[in-house]
């Protein structure tokens, strides 16, 4: 397919734009775009429930073991979490810019936005890795070597967190952030594919559905983080 | 896709972007205050505002030409609340007797 | 096709004879071929699950534990449950009949995402192979519910592998549901409004909602179980501060609605059959349609009635008990509307209708005994007895499998282009009905008398033997009833009489195309100008616009 958008769009006998990307079982491009977009939204609804099970477990144990959760939460570096939130927000901006660039046939902006998005995604994972490493060094990774001795409960002088309950916090922390990171990695894969498509000039103002639905996915992963950040990093932080 | 033939959406995008950054700063700041049991409520409210902004403007729920997208979002949230809410009917009352 | 059909031409190109060869099947994106791939695979798993059931019934023939050891017995009922639930019942009607019919009934050329549809079959197969491997290398002994903390901290059987198999198969189920929802929203033919949709479609739409919103929760629960087993995190371990009941909450949040994944499509099938064989429009169309959605939503409100005696809050139990009664309302609405449809209908007793009748009776018994279990007081008495086993088999086998078989007979001419032998089919329907009741009705009595489920040895209670012998005898009859259709369906593929486009003179778009249909279902894009179930119109002597194929 040609690099410029005009050549990628053939015009059929009725004078309508007929895109070669139109699959046989759809009557018209609009139907195909609507189907893809609805498909992604419905998929995101399943993702809400997927994370929902974890939020449910989190809610139960946070209510039960609030002090221990607060103590455990305080040992995570809030700076990393806040930075990562900002990184993801920036990446969401570059994603909407990419979608806008595709809509308005700005190929260079599209490619640059996709590249920056991916760089921000990798930055997020890098910071996450540093954070995990710190937890590993501090023996805060649940399992045989877990230790959480004599960590005071915030607001309750002289009381120490129960290591087992703190371990529950870290279990949830690792499962939740781990699954979130897995979604980020999948997102990077999707964006790599989008980048190669954009590089080849496949996207036109008439057809750039993959950019749109890939963007929806990325924003959703961002939203999950927007909740994970206060829930995991900011329990009872005040001095 | 959606009808973006109107004015450029860029100012909106940047406004939302700054609002999200401000929200992040705000939630970090609020966490350092002692608001008693309202700390969690404040943190979740800010998170929900941020999430709503992303959904409405970045994911274009606001400009969606039909109600179906909104319906999917509402359905997902509704079932999430069912999961959390009905589970909590057990945990909130288990020790009553 | 919207014009009157000419005589059926034997050499017409269709989805079966368009291409040949293994790869034309394994790489197909045609929803009809994928439906047949599913048909083969779920039949395979049905017989594996049935084999386990046979061994269970043989063991219970005598009070002593003489055929197998206790451990083996535990594995038998576990693997029976896991295979039947996750690899037969959940995909049965949606992935076979739904896959085949949903696009055709709404006048579409295919599902919205044909490649995703194929992916969903491959995921099912990957999950199935993992489950087979798990079985052959030792299996699981926890019961299909794999409750924590036994499953997470104590048993040495292959929980993680079975869990991952279910996880993968769950994604297959999610993708099927996603495809249906998008297809039903986006791919309807011109004129096919929501109020003209066959109720089979409404039922599948409701089913898809559950698949989409319930399955992810069990998926993440399996992730937690796997993490718990690998690392001993303590999430469900009371010794480490976890709560085993949280597992049950998360498990039943999916697994109770999953019952409706099994029964709703069967309800859809039965609705089509009842309308066709009483030659009437379905009474209360919109009530039947919205009761499907109501079942899907209410189904999510009742899960903790599985946990009444598990130590949950009494107050929450009250709430869940009340809500469990509520889910009976839309089910009852359906039964009443089916009955009203039959009233003064011109009823034909063809094999599909016999299955539909069987469904009506057995589902009603299963549903009403469900109310016993929703009642807190009675539930305490019958929890973990054969009463529960009988109840859910009346729903899942008496309801879902009856519906599945009825649907297979009803649409077999469309699927294969051949007629099955009607006499044999009626006989098989009768055998299945008798065998089923003989197997499971005694179990209600056994359970009420107090026989616990999951015991392989009841030698301290030899008075239970008579009913157990009846049950085992019934299972044998039931087995014959299930083998028969498989034999004559296979026979009919070669020797059956060629079917016309519409052998039942049924309403519905799927009957307005060839049998078997061409690859893209319709030669011309259909335009719908009539209401669903216009049997009065079809049967009117002067009807000329509507093609009649008999």
PDB file of N, CA, C and O in Angstrom, chain C residues 498-525:
ATOM      1  N   UNK C 498     -32.158 -35.912   1.695  1.00  0.00           N
ATOM      2  CA  UNK C 498     -31.760 -34.504   1.614  1.00  0.00           C
ATOM      3  C   UNK C 498     -32.863 -33.613   2.171  1.00  0.00           C
ATOM      4  O   UNK C 498     -34.051 -33.853   1.932  1.00  0.00           O
ATOM      5  N   UNK C 499     -32.446 -32.612   2.942  1.00  0.00           N
ATOM      6  CA  UNK C 499     -33.433 -31.724   3.547  1.00  0.00           C
ATOM      7  C   UNK C 499     -33.724 -30.568   2.595  1.00  0.00           C
ATOM      8  O   UNK C 499     -32.833 -30.097   1.889  1.00  0.00           O
ATOM      9  N   UNK C 500     -34.965 -30.134   2.591  1.00  0.00           N
ATOM     10  CA  UNK C 500     -35.282 -28.917   1.851  1.00  0.00           C
ATOM     11  C   UNK C 500     -34.773 -27.724   2.652  1.00  0.00           C
ATOM     12  O   UNK C 500     -34.265 -27.878   3.761  1.00  0.00           O
ATOM     13  N   UNK C 501     -34.929 -26.543   2.090  1.00  0.00           N
ATOM     14  CA  UNK C 501     -34.429 -25.365   2.801  1.00  0.00           C
ATOM     15  C   UNK C 501     -35.142 -25.192   4.131  1.00  0.00           C
ATOM     16  O   UNK C 501     -34.563 -24.708   5.098  1.00  0.00           O
ATOM     17  N   UNK C 502     -36.418 -25.557   4.155  1.00  0.00           N
ATOM     18  CA  UNK C 502     -37.191 -25.286   5.368  1.00  0.00           C
ATOM     19  C   UNK C 502     -38.101 -26.472   5.694  1.00  0.00           C
ATOM     20  O   UNK C 502     -39.319 -26.409   5.526  1.00  0.00           O
ATOM     21  N   UNK C 503     -37.502 -27.563   6.163  1.00  0.00           N
ATOM     22  CA  UNK C 503     -38.297 -28.782   6.350  1.00  0.00           C
ATOM     23  C   UNK C 503     -39.390 -28.639   7.398  1.00  0.00           C
ATOM     24  O   UNK C 503     -40.374 -29.378   7.350  1.00  0.00           O
ATOM     25  N   UNK C 504     -39.231 -27.737   8.351  1.00  0.00           N
ATOM     26  CA  UNK C 504     -40.254 -27.601   9.404  1.00  0.00           C
ATOM     27  C   UNK C 504     -41.262 -26.513   9.054  1.00  0.00           C
ATOM     28  O   UNK C 504     -42.133 -26.232   9.876  1.00  0.00           O
ATOM     29  N   UNK C 505     -41.084 -25.892   7.897  1.00  0.00           N
ATOM     30  CA  UNK C 505     -41.901 -24.728   7.583  1.00  0.00           C
ATOM     31  C   UNK C 505     -41.835 -23.714   8.728  1.00  0.00           C
ATOM     32  O   UNK C 505     -42.854 -23.235   9.236  1.00  0.00           O
ATOM     33  N   UNK C 506     -40.609 -23.452   9.148  1.00  0.00           N
ATOM     34  CA  UNK C 506     -40.401 -22.612  10.322  1.00  0.00           C
ATOM     35  C   UNK C 506     -40.157 -21.167   9.905  1.00  0.00           C
ATOM     36  O   UNK C 506     -39.732 -20.891   8.790  1.00  0.00           O
ATOM     37  N   UNK C 507     -40.457 -20.252  10.822  1.00  0.00           N
ATOM     38  CA  UNK C 507     -40.124 -18.849  10.617  1.00  0.00           C
ATOM     39  C   UNK C 507     -38.656 -18.651  10.982  1.00  0.00           C
ATOM     40  O   UNK C 507     -38.050 -19.496  11.618  1.00  0.00           O
ATOM     41  N   UNK C 508     -38.114 -17.530  10.583  1.00  0.00           N
ATOM     42  CA  UNK C 508     -36.729 -17.261  10.961  1.00  0.00           C
ATOM     43  C   UNK C 508     -35.850 -17.248   9.731  1.00  0.00           C
ATOM     44  O   UNK C 508     -36.016 -18.054   8.815  1.00  0.00           O
ATOM     45  N   UNK C 509     -34.896 -16.303   9.719  1.00  0.00           N
ATOM     46  CA  UNK C 509     -34.071 -16.110   8.524  1.00  0.00           C
ATOM     47  C   UNK C 509     -33.235 -17.321   8.172  1.00  0.00           C
ATOM     48  O   UNK C 509     -32.960 -17.561   7.005  1.00  0.00           O
ATOM     49  N   UNK C 510     -32.836 -18.101   9.202  1.00  0.00           N
ATOM     50  CA  UNK C 510     -31.951 -19.224   8.893  1.00  0.00           C
ATOM     51  C   UNK C 510     -32.641 -20.236   7.994  1.00  0.00           C
ATOM     52  O   UNK C 510     -31.990 -21.007   7.292  1.00  0.00           O
ATOM     53  N   UNK C 511     -33.975 -20.231   7.980  1.00  0.00           N
ATOM     54  CA  UNK C 511     -34.709 -21.183   7.139  1.00  0.00           C
ATOM     55  C   UNK C 511     -34.964 -20.623   5.743  1.00  0.00           C
ATOM     56  O   UNK C 511     -35.562 -21.283   4.917  1.00  0.00           O
ATOM     57  N   UNK C 512     -34.559 -19.395   5.502  1.00  0.00           N
ATOM     58  CA  UNK C 512     -34.806 -18.800   4.195  1.00  0.00           C
ATOM     59  C   UNK C 512     -33.596 -18.896   3.280  1.00  0.00           C
ATOM     60  O   UNK C 512     -33.565 -18.311   2.208  1.00  0.00           O
ATOM     61  N   UNK C 513     -32.578 -19.615   3.750  1.00  0.00           N
ATOM     62  CA  UNK C 513     -31.438 -19.865   2.884  1.00  0.00           C
ATOM     63  C   UNK C 513     -31.312 -21.368   2.674  1.00  0.00           C
ATOM     64  O   UNK C 513     -32.096 -22.138   3.215  1.00  0.00           O
ATOM     65  N   UNK C 514     -30.336 -21.753   1.868  1.00  0.00           N
ATOM     66  CA  UNK C 514     -30.224 -23.161   1.503  1.00  0.00           C
ATOM     67  C   UNK C 514     -29.862 -24.028   2.705  1.00  0.00           C
ATOM     68  O   UNK C 514     -29.359 -23.551   3.704  1.00  0.00           O
ATOM     69  N   UNK C 515     -30.126 -25.331   2.588  1.00  0.00           N
ATOM     70  CA  UNK C 515     -29.662 -26.310   3.570  1.00  0.00           C
ATOM     71  C   UNK C 515     -28.732 -27.271   2.858  1.00  0.00           C
ATOM     72  O   UNK C 515     -29.186 -27.963   1.971  1.00  0.00           O
ATOM     73  N   UNK C 516     -27.475 -27.334   3.209  1.00  0.00           N
ATOM     74  CA  UNK C 516     -26.740 -26.432   4.094  1.00  0.00           C
ATOM     75  C   UNK C 516     -26.508 -25.072   3.427  1.00  0.00           C
ATOM     76  O   UNK C 516     -26.533 -24.989   2.199  1.00  0.00           O
ATOM     77  N   UNK C 517     -26.301 -24.060   4.239  1.00  0.00           N
ATOM     78  CA  UNK C 517     -26.214 -22.698   3.701  1.00  0.00           C
ATOM     79  C   UNK C 517     -24.919 -22.461   2.932  1.00  0.00           C
ATOM     80  O   UNK C 517     -23.935 -23.153   3.168  1.00  0.00           O
ATOM     81  N   UNK C 518     -24.926 -21.486   2.023  1.00  0.00           N
ATOM     82  CA  UNK C 518     -23.672 -21.110   1.362  1.00  0.00           C
ATOM     83  C   UNK C 518     -22.727 -20.434   2.357  1.00  0.00           C
ATOM     84  O   UNK C 518     -23.124 -20.089   3.467  1.00  0.00           O
ATOM     85  N   UNK C 519     -21.476 -20.251   1.941  1.00  0.00           N
ATOM     86  CA  UNK C 519     -20.456 -19.764   2.874  1.00  0.00           C
ATOM     87  C   UNK C 519     -20.851 -18.446   3.534  1.00  0.00           C
ATOM     88  O   UNK C 519     -20.691 -18.278   4.727  1.00  0.00           O
ATOM     89  N   UNK C 520     -21.392 -17.516   2.748  1.00  0.00           N
ATOM     90  CA  UNK C 520     -21.777 -16.247   3.366  1.00  0.00           C
ATOM     91  C   UNK C 520     -23.259 -16.208   3.714  1.00  0.00           C
ATOM     92  O   UNK C 520     -23.878 -15.144   3.779  1.00  0.00           O
ATOM     93  N   UNK C 521     -23.826 -17.381   3.900  1.00  0.00           N
ATOM     94  CA  UNK C 521     -25.160 -17.569   4.466  1.00  0.00           C
ATOM     95  C   UNK C 521     -26.307 -17.250   3.522  1.00  0.00           C
ATOM     96  O   UNK C 521     -27.268 -17.999   3.451  1.00  0.00           O
ATOM     97  N   UNK C 522     -26.258 -16.120   2.850  1.00  0.00           N
ATOM     98  CA  UNK C 522     -27.391 -15.729   2.007  1.00  0.00           C
ATOM     99  C   UNK C 522     -26.871 -15.361   0.624  1.00  0.00           C
ATOM    100  O   UNK C 522     -25.813 -14.749   0.510  1.00  0.00           O
ATOM    101  N   UNK C 523     -27.624 -15.724  -0.381  1.00  0.00           N
ATOM    102  CA  UNK C 523     -27.211 -15.345  -1.726  1.00  0.00           C
ATOM    103  C   UNK C 523     -27.435 -13.857  -1.965  1.00  0.00           C
ATOM    104  O   UNK C 523     -26.675 -13.199  -2.658  1.00  0.00           O
ATOM    105  N   UNK C 524     -28.516 -13.340  -1.359  1.00  0.00           N
ATOM    106  CA  UNK C 524     -28.711 -11.894  -1.411  1.00  0.00           C
ATOM    107  C   UNK C 524     -28.898 -11.418   0.024  1.00  0.00           C
ATOM    108  O   UNK C 524     -29.428 -12.154   0.855  1.00  0.00           O
ATOM    109  N   UNK C 525     -28.511 -10.191   0.269  1.00  0.00           N
ATOM    110  CA  UNK C 525     -28.678  -9.692   1.630  1.00  0.00           C
ATOM    111  C   UNK C 525     -30.167  -9.642   1.969  1.00  0.00           C
ATOM    112  O   UNK C 525     -30.958  -9.039   1.253  1.00  0.00           O
TER     113      UNK C 525
END
